PDB file of C-alpha atoms and ligand atoms in Angstrom:
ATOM      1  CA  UNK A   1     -11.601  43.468 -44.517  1.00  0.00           C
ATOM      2  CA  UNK A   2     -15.109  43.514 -43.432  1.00  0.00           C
ATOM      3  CA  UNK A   3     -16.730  39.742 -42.879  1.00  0.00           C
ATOM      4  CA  UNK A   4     -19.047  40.093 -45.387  1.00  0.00           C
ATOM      5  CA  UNK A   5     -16.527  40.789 -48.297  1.00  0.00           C
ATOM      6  CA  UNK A   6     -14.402  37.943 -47.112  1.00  0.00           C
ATOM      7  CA  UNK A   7     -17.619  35.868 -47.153  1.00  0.00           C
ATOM      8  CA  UNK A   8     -18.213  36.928 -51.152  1.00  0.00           C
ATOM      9  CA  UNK A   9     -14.181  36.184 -51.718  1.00  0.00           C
ATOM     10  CA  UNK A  10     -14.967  32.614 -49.979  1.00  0.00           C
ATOM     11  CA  UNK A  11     -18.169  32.083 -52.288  1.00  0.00           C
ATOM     12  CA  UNK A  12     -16.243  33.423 -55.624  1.00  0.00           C
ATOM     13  CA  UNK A  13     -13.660  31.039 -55.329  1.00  0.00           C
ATOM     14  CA  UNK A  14     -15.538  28.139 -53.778  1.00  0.00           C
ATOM     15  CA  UNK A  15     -18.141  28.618 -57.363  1.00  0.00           C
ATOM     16  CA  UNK A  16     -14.670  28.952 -59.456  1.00  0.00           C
ATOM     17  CA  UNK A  17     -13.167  25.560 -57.638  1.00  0.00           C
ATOM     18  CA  UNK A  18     -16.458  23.816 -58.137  1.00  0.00           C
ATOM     19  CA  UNK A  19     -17.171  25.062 -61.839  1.00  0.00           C
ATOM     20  CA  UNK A  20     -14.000  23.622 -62.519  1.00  0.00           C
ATOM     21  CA  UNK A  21     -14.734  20.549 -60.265  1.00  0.00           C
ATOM     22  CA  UNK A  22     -17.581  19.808 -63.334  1.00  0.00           C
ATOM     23  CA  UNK A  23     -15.571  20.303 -66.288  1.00  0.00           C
ATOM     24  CA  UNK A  24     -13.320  17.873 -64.711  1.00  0.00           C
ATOM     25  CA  UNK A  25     -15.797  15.429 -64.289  1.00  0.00           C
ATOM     26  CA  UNK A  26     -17.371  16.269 -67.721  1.00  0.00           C
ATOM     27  CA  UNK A  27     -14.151  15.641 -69.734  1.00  0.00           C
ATOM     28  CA  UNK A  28     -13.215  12.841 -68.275  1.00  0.00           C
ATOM     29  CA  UNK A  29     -16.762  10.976 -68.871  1.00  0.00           C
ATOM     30  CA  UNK A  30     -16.176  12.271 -72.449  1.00  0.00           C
ATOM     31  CA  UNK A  31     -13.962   9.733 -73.806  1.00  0.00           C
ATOM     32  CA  UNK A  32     -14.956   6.943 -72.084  1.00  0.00           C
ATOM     33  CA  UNK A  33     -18.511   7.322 -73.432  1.00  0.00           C
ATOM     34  CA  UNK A  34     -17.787   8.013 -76.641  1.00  0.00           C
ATOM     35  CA  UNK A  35     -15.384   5.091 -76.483  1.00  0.00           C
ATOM     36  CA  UNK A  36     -18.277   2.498 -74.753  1.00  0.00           C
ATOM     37  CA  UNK A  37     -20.636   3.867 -77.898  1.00  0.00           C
ATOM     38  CA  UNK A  38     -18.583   2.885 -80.017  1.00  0.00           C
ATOM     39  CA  UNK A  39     -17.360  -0.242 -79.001  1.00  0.00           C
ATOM     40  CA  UNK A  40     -21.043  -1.534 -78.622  1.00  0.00           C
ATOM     41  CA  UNK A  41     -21.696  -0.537 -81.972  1.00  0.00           C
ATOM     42  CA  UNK A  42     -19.029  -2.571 -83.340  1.00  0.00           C
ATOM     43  CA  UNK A  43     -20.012  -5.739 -80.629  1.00  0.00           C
ATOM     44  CA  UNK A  44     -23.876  -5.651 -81.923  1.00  0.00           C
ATOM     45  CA  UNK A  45     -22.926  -6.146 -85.308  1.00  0.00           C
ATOM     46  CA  UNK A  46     -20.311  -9.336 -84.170  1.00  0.00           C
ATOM     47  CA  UNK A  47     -22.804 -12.719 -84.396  1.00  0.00           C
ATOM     48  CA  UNK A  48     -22.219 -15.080 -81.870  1.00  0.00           C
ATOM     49  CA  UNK A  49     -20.497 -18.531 -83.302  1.00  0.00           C
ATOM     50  CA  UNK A  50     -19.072 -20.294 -80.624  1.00  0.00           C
ATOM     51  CA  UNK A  51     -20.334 -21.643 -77.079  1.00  0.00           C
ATOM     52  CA  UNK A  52     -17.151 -20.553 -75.657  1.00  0.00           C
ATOM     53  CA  UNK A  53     -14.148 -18.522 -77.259  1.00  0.00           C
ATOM     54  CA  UNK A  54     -10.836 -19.468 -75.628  1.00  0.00           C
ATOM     55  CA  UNK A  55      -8.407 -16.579 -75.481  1.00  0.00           C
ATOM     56  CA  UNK A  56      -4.573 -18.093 -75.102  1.00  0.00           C
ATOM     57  CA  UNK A  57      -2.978 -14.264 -73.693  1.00  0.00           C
ATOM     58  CA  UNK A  58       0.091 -12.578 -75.588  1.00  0.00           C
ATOM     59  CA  UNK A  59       1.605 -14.558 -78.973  1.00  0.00           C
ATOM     60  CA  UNK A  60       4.021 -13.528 -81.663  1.00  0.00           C
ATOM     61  CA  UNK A  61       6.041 -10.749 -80.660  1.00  0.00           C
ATOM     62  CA  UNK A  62       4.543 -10.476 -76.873  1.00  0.00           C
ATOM     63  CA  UNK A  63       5.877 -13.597 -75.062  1.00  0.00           C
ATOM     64  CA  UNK A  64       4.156 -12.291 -71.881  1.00  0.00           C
ATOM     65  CA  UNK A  65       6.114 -13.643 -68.328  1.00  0.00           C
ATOM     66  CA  UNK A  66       8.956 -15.519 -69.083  1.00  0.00           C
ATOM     67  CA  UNK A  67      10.045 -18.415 -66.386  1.00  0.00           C
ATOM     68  CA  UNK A  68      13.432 -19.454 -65.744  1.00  0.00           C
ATOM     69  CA  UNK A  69      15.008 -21.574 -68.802  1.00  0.00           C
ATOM     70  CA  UNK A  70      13.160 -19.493 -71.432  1.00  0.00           C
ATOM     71  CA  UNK A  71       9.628 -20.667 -70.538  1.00  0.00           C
ATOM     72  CA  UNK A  72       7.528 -18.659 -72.084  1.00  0.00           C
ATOM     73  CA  UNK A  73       4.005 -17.468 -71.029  1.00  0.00           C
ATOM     74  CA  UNK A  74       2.297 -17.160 -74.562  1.00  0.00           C
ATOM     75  CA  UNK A  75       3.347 -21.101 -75.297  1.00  0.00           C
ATOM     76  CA  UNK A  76       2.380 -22.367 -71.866  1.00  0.00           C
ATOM     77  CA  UNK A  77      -1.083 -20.963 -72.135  1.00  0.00           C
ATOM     78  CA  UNK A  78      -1.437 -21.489 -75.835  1.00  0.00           C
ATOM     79  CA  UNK A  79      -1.346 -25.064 -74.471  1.00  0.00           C
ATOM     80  CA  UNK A  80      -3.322 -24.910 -72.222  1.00  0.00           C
ATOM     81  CA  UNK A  81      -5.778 -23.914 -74.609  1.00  0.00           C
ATOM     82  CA  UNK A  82      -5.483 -26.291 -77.753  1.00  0.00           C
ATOM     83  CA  UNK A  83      -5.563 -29.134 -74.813  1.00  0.00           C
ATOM     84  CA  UNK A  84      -9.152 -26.780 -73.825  1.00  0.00           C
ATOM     85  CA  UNK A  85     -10.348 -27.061 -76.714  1.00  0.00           C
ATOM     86  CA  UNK A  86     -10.108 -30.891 -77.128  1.00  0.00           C
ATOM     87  CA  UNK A  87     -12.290 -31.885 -73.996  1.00  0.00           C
ATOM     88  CA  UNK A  88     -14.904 -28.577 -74.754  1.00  0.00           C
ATOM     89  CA  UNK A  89     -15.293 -30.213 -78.254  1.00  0.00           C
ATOM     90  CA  UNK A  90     -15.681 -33.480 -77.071  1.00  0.00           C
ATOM     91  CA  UNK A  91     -17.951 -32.608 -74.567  1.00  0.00           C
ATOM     92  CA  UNK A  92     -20.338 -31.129 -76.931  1.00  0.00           C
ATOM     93  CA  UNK A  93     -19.249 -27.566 -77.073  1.00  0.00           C
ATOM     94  CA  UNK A  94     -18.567 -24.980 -79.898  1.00  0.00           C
ATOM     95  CA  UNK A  95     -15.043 -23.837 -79.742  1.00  0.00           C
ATOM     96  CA  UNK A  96     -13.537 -20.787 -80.880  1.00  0.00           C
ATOM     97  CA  UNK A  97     -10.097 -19.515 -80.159  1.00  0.00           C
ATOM     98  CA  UNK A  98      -8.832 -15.599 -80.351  1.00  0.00           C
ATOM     99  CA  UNK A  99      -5.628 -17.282 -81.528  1.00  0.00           C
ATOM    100  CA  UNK A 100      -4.213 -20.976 -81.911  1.00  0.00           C
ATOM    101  CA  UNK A 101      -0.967 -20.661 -83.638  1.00  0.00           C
ATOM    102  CA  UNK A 102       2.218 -18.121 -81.734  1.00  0.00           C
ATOM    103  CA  UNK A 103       1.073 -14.841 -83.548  1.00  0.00           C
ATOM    104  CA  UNK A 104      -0.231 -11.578 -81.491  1.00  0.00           C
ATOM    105  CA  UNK A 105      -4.235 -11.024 -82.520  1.00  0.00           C
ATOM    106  CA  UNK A 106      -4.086  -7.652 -83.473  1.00  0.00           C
ATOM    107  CA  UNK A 107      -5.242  -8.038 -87.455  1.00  0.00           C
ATOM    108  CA  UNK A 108      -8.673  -8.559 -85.869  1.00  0.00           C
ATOM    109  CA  UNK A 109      -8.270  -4.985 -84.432  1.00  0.00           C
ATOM    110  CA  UNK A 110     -11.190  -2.768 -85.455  1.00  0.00           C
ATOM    111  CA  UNK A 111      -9.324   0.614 -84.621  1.00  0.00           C
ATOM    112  CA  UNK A 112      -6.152   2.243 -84.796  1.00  0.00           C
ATOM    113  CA  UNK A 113      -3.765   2.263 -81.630  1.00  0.00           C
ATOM    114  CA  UNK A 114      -0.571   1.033 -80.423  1.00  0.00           C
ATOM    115  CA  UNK A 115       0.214  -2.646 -81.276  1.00  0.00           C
ATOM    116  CA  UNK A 116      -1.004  -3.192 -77.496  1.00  0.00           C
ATOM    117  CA  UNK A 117      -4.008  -1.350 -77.679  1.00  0.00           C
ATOM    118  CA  UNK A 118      -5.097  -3.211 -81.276  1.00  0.00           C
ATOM    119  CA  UNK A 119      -4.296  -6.750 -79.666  1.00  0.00           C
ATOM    120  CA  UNK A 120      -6.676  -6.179 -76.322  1.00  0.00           C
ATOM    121  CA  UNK A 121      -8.921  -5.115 -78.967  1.00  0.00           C
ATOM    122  CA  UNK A 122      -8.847  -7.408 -81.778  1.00  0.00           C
ATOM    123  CA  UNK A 123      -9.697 -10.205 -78.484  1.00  0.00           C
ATOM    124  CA  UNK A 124     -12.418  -7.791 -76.861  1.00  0.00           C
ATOM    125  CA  UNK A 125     -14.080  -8.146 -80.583  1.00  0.00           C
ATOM    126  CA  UNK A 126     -13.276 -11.870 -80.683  1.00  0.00           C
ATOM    127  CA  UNK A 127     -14.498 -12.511 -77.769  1.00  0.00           C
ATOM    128  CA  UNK A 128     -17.604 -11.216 -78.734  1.00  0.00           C
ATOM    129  CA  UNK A 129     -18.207 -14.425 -80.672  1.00  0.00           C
ATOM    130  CA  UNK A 130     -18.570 -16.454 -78.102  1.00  0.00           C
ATOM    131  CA  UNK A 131     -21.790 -17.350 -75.754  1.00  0.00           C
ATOM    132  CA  UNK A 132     -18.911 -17.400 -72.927  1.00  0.00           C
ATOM    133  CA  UNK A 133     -15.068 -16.220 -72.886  1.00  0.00           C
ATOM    134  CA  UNK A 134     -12.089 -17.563 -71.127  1.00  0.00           C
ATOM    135  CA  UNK A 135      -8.704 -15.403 -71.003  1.00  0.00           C
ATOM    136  CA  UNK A 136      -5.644 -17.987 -69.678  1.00  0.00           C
ATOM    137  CA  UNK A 137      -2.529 -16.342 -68.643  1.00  0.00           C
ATOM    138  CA  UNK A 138       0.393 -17.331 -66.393  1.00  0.00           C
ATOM    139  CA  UNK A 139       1.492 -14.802 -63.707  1.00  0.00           C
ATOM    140  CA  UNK A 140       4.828 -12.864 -62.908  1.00  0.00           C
ATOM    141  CA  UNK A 141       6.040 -12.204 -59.142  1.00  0.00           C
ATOM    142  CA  UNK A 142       8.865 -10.184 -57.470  1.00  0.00           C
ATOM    143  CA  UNK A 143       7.856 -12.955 -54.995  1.00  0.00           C
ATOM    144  CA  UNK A 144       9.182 -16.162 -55.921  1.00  0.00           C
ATOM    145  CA  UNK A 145       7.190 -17.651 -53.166  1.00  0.00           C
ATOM    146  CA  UNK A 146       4.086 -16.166 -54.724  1.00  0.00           C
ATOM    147  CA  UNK A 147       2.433 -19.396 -55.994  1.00  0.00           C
ATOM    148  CA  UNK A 148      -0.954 -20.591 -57.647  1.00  0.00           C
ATOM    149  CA  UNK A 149      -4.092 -20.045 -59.279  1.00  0.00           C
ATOM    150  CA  UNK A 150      -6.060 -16.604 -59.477  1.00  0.00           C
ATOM    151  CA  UNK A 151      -9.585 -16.189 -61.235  1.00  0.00           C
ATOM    152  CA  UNK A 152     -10.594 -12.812 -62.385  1.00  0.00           C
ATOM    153  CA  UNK A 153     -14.082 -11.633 -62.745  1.00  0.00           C
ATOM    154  CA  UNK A 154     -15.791  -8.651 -63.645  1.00  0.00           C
ATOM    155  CA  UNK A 155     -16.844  -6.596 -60.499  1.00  0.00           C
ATOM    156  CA  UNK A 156     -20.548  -6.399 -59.452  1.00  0.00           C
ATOM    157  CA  UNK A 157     -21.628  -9.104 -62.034  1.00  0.00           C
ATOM    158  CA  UNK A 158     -23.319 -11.113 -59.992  1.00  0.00           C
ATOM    159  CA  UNK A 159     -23.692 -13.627 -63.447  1.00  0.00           C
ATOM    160  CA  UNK A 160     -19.980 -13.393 -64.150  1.00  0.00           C
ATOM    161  CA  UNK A 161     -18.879 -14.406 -60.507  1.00  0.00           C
ATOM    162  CA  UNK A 162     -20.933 -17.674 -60.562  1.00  0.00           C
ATOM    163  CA  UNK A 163     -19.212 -18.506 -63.069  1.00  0.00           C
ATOM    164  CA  UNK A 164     -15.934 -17.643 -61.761  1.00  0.00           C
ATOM    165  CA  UNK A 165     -16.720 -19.949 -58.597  1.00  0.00           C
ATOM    166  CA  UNK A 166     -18.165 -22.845 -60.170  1.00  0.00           C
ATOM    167  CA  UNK A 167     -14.395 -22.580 -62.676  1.00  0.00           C
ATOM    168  CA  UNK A 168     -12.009 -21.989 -59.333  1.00  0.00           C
ATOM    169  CA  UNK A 169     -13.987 -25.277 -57.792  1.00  0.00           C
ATOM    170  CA  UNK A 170     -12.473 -27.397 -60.244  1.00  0.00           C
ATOM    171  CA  UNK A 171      -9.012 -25.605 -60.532  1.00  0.00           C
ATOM    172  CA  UNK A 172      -9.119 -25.680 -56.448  1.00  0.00           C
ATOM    173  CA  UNK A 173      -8.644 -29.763 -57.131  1.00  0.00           C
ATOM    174  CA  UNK A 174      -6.050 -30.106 -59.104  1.00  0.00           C
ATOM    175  CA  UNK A 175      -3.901 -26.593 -58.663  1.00  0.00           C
ATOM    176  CA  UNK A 176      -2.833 -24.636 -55.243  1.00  0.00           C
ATOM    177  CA  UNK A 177      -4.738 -21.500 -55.128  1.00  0.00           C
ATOM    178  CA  UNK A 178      -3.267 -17.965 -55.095  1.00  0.00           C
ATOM    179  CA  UNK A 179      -6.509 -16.574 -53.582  1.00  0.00           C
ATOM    180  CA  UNK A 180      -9.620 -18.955 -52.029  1.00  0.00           C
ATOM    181  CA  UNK A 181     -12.133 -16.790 -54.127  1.00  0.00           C
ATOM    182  CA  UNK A 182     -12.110 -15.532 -57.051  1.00  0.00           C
ATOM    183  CA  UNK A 183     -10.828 -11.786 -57.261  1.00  0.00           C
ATOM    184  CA  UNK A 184     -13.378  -8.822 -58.975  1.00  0.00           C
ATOM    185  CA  UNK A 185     -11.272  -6.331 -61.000  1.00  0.00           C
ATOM    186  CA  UNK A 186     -12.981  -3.341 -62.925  1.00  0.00           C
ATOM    187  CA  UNK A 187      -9.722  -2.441 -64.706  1.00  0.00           C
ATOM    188  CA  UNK A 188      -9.706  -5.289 -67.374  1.00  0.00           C
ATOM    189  CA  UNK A 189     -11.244  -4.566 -70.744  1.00  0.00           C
ATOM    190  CA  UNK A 190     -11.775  -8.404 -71.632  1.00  0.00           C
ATOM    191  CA  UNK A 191     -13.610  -8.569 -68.644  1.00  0.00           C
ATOM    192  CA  UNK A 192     -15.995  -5.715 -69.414  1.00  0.00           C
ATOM    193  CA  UNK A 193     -17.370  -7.814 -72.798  1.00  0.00           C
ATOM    194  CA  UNK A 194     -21.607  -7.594 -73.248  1.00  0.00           C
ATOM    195  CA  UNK A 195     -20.779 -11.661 -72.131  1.00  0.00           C
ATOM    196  CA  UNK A 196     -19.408 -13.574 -69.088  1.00  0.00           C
ATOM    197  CA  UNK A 197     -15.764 -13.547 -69.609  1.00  0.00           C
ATOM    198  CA  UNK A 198     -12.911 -14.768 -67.287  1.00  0.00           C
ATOM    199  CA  UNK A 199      -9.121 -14.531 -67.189  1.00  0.00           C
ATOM    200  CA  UNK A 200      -7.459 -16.791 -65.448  1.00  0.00           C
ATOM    201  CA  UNK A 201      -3.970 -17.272 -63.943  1.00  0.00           C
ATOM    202  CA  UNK A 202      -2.971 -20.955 -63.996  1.00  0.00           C
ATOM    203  CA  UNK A 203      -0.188 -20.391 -61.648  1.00  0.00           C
ATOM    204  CA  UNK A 204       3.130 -18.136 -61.511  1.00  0.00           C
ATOM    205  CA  UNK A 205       6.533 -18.808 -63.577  1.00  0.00           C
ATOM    206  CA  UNK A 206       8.335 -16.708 -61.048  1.00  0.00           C
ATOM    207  CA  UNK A 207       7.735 -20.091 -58.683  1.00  0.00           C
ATOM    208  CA  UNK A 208       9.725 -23.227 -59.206  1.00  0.00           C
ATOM    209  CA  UNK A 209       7.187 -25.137 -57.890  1.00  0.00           C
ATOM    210  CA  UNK A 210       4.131 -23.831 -60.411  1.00  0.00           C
ATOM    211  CA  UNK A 211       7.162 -23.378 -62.836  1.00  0.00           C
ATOM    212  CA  UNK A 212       8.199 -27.243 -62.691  1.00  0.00           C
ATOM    213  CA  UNK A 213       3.914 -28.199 -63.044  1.00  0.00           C
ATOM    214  CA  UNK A 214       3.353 -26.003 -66.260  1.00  0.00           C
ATOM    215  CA  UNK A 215       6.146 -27.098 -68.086  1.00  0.00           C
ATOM    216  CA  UNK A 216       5.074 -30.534 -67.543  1.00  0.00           C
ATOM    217  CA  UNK A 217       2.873 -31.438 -70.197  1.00  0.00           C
ATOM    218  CA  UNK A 218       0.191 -34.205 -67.816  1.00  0.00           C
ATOM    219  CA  UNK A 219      -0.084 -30.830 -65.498  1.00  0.00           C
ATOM    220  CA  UNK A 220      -1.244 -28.960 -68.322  1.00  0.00           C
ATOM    221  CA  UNK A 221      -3.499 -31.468 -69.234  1.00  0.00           C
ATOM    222  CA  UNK A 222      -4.826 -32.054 -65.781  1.00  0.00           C
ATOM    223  CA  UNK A 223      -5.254 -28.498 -65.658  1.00  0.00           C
ATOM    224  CA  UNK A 224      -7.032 -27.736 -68.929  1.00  0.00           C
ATOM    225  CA  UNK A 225      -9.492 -30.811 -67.838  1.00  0.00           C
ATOM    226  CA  UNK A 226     -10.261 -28.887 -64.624  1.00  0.00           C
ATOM    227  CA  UNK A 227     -10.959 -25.767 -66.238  1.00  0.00           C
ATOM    228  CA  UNK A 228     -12.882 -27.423 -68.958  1.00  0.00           C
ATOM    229  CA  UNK A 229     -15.183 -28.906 -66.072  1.00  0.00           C
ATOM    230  CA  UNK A 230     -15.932 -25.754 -64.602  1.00  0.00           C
ATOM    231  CA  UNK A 231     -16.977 -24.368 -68.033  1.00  0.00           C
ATOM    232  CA  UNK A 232     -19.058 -26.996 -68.696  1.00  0.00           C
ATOM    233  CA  UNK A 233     -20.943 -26.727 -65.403  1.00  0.00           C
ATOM    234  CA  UNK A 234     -21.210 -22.619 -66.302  1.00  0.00           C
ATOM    235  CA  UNK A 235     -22.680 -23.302 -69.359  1.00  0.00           C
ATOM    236  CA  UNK A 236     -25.259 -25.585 -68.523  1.00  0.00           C
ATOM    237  CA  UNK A 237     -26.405 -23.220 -65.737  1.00  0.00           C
ATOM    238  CA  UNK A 238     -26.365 -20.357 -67.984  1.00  0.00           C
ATOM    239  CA  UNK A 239     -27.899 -22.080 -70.908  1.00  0.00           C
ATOM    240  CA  UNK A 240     -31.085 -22.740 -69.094  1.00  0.00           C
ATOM    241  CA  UNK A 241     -31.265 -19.905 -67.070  1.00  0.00           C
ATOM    242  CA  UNK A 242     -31.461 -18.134 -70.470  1.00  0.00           C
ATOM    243  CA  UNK A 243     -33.637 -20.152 -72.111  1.00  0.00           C
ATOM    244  CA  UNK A 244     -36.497 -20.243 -69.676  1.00  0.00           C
TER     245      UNK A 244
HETATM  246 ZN1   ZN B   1      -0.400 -12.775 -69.246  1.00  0.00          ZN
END
């Protein structure tokens, strides 16, 4: 084989590998695109009611974790929520809620899709309502000694992780935190909302210790105060940044 053949054979496949290399890359950004486009479409047309929408995770047939002694996750943080609601109202806030009774929120679903997929949709529109979102779940460990608080923010918003730090300040003083700062994921669709939008995990059910604080009801309390704070001090921020 002379060198220069085995130079062409190189080249050949090298072109074939990298042709291939694009259409990769080009079906793959297909979907997503088309999915983005259309999802924005649908989010223009949603008008904004609420200063906040509270999103209590799982309902109806999706308990979500489940603690020792039955405890489930979609009643803990549904709790959480209604108690949210009660100090954002009084403190001068619009409220809106993706749910507020034990039912899954997939009948505000604008597309088809598994049950799953219509639920994390039918909140992604919900959300969408809101001048802010808030996403409160309650975490699941192998770990039992896994323990605390966790606040989830969209990564590289800079807008969306003020937020999350001025919200884990107040949960910092009255809950033990999983991690000191609050955690950027790029893998959450609530997260990815054309607003700032947070999920947070008030503590794990797979700990006795954060087990024995949720299911007492001045914890929750406590806890929905704290996170009601932090909101507060968000929104003021981000009301006059945007109205300047
Ligand atoms: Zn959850």
């Amino acid at each position: 084989m002379s060198r220069k053949f085995y130079w062409i054979t190189i080249s050949k496949d090298y072109l074939i590998g990298f042709g291939l290399l694009l259409l990769v890359i080009y079906i793959l950004s297909l979907p997503s695109s088309y999915h983005l486009a259309e999802l924005s479409m649908a989010v223009m047309s949603t008008p904004v009611k609420y200063d906040i929408v509270i999103d209590p995770g799982h309902g109806g047939i999706d308990s979500g974790g489940i603690g020792a002694g039955s405890v489930y996750e979609k009643d803990l943080v549904l709790d959480i929520a209604l108690r949210m609601q009660r100090c954002l109202e009084t403190a001068g806030l619009k409220v809106g809620l993706t749910r507020d009774s034990d039912t899954d929120v997939t009948h505000l679903a604008t597309k088809a899709g598994t049950r799953h997929q219509r639920d994390l949709d039918g909140r992604f529109m919900a959300v969408h309502e809101g001048v802010l979102g808030i996403s409160i779940h309650a975490n699941i460990a192998k770990n039992a000694r896994e323990q605390g608080a966790l606040v989830f923010y969209l990564r590289d918003s800079y807008i969306d992780k003020q937020y999350a730090e001025l919200v884990l300040k107040q949960i910092e003083k009255v809950q033990v935190l999983n991690y000191k700062h609050p955690v950027p994921r790029s893998n959450l669709l609530l997260l990815k909302a054309k607003l700032p939008v947070l999920l947070i995990e008030v503590g794990f059910l797979s700990n006795p210790e954060d087990l024995a604080k949720l299911t007492n009801s001045q914890f929750r309390q406590t806890l929905a105060e704290a996170l009601s704070r932090g909101i507060v001090s968000f929104y003021n921020v981000y009301r006059s940044e945007r109205t300047e």
